[in-house]
Coordinates of C-alpha atoms and ligand atoms in Angstrom, one line a residue:
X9 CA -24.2 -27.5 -148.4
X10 CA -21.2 -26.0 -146.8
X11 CA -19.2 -28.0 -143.9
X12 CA -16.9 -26.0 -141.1
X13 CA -14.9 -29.3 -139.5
X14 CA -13.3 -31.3 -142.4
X15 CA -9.7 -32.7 -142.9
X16 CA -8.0 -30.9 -145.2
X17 CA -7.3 -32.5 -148.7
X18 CA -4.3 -31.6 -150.4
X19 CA -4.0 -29.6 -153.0
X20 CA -7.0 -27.3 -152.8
X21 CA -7.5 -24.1 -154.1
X22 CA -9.0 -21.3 -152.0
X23 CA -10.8 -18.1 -153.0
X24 CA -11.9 -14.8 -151.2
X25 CA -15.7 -13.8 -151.2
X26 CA -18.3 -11.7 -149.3
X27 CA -20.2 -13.6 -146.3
X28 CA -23.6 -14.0 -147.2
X29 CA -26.0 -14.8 -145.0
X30 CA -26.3 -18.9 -145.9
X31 CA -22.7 -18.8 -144.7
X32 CA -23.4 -17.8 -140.6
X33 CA -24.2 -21.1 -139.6
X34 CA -20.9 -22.5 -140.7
X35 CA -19.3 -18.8 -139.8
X36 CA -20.4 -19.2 -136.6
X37 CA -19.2 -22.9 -136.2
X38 CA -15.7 -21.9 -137.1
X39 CA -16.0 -19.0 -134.1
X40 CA -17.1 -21.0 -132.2
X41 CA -13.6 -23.3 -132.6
X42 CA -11.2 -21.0 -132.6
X43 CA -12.6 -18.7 -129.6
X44 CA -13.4 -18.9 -125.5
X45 CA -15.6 -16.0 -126.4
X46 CA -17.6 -16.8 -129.7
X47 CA -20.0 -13.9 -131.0
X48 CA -23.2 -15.3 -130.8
X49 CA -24.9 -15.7 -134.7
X50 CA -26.9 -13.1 -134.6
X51 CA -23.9 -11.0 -134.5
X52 CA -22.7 -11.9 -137.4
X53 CA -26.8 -11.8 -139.0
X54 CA -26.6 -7.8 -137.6
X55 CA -23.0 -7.0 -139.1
X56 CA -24.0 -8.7 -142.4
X57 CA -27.6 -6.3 -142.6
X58 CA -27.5 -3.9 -140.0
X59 CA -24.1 -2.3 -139.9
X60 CA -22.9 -0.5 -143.1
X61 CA -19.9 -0.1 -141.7
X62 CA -18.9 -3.7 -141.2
X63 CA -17.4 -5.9 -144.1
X64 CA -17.4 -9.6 -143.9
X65 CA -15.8 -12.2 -146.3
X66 CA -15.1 -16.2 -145.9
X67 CA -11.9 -17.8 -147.2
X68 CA -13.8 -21.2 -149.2
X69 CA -12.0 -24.3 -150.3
X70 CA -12.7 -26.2 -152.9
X71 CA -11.8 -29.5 -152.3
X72 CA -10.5 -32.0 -155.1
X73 CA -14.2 -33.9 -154.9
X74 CA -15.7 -29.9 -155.7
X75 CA -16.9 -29.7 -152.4
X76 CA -17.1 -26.3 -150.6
X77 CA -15.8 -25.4 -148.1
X78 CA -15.6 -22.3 -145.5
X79 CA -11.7 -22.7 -144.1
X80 CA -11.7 -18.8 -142.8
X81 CA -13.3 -15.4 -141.8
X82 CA -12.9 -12.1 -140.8
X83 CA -15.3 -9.0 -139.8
X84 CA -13.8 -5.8 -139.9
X85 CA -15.6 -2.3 -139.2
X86 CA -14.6 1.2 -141.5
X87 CA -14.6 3.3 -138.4
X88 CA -14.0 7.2 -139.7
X89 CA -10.2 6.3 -141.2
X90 CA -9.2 3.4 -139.6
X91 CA -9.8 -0.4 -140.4
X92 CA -10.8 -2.4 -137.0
X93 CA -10.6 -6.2 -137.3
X94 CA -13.5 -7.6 -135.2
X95 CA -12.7 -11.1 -135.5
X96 CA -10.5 -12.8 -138.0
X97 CA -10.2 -16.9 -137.7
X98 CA -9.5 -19.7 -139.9
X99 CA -10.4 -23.6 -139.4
X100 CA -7.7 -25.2 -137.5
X101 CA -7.2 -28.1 -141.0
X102 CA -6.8 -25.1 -142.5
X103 CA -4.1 -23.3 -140.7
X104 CA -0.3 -22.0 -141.2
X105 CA -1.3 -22.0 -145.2
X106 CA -1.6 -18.5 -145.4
X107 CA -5.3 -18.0 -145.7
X108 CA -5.4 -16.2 -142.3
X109 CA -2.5 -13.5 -143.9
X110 CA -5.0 -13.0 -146.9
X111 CA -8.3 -12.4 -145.0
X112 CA -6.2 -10.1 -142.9
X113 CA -4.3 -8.1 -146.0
X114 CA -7.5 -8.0 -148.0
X115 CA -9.6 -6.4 -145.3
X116 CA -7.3 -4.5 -144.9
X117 CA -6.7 -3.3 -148.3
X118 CA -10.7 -2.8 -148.7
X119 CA -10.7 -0.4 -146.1
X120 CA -7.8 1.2 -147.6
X121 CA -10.1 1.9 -150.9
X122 CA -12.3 3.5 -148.8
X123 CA -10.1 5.8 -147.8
X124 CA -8.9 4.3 -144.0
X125 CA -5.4 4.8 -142.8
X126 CA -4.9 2.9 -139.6
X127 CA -5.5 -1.0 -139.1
X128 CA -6.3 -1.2 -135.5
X129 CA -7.2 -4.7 -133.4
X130 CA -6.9 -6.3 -130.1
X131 CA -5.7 -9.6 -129.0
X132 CA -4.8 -11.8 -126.0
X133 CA -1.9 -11.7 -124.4
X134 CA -0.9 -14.9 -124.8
X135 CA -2.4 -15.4 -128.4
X136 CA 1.3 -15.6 -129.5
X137 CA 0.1 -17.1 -133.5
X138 CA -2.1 -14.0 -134.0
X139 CA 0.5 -11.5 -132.7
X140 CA 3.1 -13.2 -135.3
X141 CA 0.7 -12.6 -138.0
X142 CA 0.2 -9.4 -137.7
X143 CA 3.5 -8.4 -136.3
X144 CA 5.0 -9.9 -140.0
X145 CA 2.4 -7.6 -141.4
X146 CA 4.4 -4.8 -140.2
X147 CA 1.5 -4.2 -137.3
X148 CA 3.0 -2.6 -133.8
X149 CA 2.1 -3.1 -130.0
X150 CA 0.2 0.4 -128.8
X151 CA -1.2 -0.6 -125.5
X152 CA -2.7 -2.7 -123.4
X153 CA -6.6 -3.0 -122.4
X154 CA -5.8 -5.0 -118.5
X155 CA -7.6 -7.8 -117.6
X156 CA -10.0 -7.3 -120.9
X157 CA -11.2 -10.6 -121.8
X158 CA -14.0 -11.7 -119.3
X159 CA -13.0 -15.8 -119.3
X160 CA -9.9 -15.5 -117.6
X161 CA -9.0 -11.6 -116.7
X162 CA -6.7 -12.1 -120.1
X163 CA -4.6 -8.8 -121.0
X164 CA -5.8 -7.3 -124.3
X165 CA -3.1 -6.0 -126.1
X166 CA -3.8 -3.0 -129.1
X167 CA -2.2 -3.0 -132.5
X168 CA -2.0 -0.6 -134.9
X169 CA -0.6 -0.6 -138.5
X170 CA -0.4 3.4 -139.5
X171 CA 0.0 4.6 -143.0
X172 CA -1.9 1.9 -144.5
X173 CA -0.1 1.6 -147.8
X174 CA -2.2 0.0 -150.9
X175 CA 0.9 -0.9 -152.6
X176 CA 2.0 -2.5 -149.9
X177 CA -1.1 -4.6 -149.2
X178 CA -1.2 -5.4 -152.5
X179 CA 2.4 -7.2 -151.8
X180 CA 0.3 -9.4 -149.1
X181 CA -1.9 -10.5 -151.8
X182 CA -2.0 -13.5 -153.8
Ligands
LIG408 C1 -4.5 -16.4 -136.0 C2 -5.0 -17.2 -137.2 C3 -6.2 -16.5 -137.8 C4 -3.9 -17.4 -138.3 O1 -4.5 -18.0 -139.4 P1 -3.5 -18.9 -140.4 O2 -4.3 -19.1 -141.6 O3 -3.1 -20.1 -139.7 O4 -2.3 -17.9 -140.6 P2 -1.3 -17.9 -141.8 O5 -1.1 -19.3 -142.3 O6 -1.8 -16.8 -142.8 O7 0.0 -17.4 -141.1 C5 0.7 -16.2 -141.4 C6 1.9 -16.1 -140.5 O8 1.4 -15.9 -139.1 C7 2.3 -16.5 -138.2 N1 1.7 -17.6 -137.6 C8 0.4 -18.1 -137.8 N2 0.1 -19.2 -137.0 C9 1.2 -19.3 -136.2 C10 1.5 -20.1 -135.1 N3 0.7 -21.1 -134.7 N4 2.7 -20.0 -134.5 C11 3.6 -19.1 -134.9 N5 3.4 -18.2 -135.9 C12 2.2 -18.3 -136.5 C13 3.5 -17.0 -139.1 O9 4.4 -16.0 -139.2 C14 2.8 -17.3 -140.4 O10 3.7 -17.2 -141.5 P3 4.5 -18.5 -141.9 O11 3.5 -19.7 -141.9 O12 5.0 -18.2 -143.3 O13 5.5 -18.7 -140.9 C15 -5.4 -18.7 -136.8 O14 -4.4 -19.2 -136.0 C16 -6.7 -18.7 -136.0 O15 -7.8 -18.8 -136.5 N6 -6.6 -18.7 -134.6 C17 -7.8 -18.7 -133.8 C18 -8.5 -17.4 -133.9 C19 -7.7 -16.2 -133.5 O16 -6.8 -16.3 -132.6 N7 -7.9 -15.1 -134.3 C20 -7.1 -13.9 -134.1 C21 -7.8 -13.1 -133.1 S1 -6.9 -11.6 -132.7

């Protein structure tokens, strides 16, 4: 049994895996936290068996009783040469610990291996933690979708990171 809404116990080690299906209840929960405009679960049920495209994976915890636990996600789709992240999020215990920077860098560097060139995303306007990340990550401002998100007329803002750079992701990685 895996749990989404946990304090976080200190130290705890943290590995990278493909979503599976069991995981989309908890995958789901953790949207569900972390956005106005949660995908509903059968999104993430389609990416995970209907869209070859898409690649999922959780960041788990294993807390110092051995429990698991799933303290991230991201969905990202290999569209022609370009990586675009669909939704990245980690559990807010679990935050500012770098597990948001991984999920990110090895998407990333997945789509890289299959030959992409461009990350691409969106985000809010006013999602300022987001844009840090990926700003550190060497991503840049592009454009701007007006009034995108449906919840509150939010600006979208596109970012693109050209030249995707194995080697370089490979830095990101730990
Ligand atoms: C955005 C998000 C995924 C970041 O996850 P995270 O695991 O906390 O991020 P990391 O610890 O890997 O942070 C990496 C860097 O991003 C920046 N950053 C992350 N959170 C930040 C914050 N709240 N304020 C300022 N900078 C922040 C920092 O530069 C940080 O590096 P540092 O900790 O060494 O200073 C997380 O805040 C989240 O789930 N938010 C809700 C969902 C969301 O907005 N997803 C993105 C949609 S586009």
């Amino acid at each position: 049994m895996v749990h989404v809404m946990v304090e976080p116990i200190h130290p705890f080690k943290v590995s990278y895996r493909p979503m599976a299906l069991e995981d989309v209840e908890v995958v789901h929960r953790l949207d569900e936290q972390s956005f106005n405009l949660p995908w509903p679960e059968r999104s993430f049920r389609y990416e995970l068996t209907q869209n070859p495209n898409a690649m999922c994976w959780v960041a788990e915890v294993e807390t110092a009783d051995a429990s698991r636990v799933i303290a991230g996600m991201v969905v990202v789709w290999l569209i022609v040469d370009e990586v675009h992240i669909g939704t990245v999020a980690v559990n807010s215990a679990y935050r500012r610990q770098g597990i948001g920077r991984q999920l990110v860098a090895r998407s990333l560097l997945a789509g890289a291996l299959k030959g992409a060139r461009t990350g691409f995303l969106e985000v809010r306007r006013g999602n300022l933690a987001a844009q840090t990340l990926y700003l550190q990550m060497g991503f840049e401002m592009v454009g701007e979708r007006r009034r995108y998100y449906h919840d509150n007329d939010e600006d979208a803002l596109l970012m693109t990171l050209n030249n995707l750079d194995q080697v370089t992701l490979r830095t990101w990685i730990k």
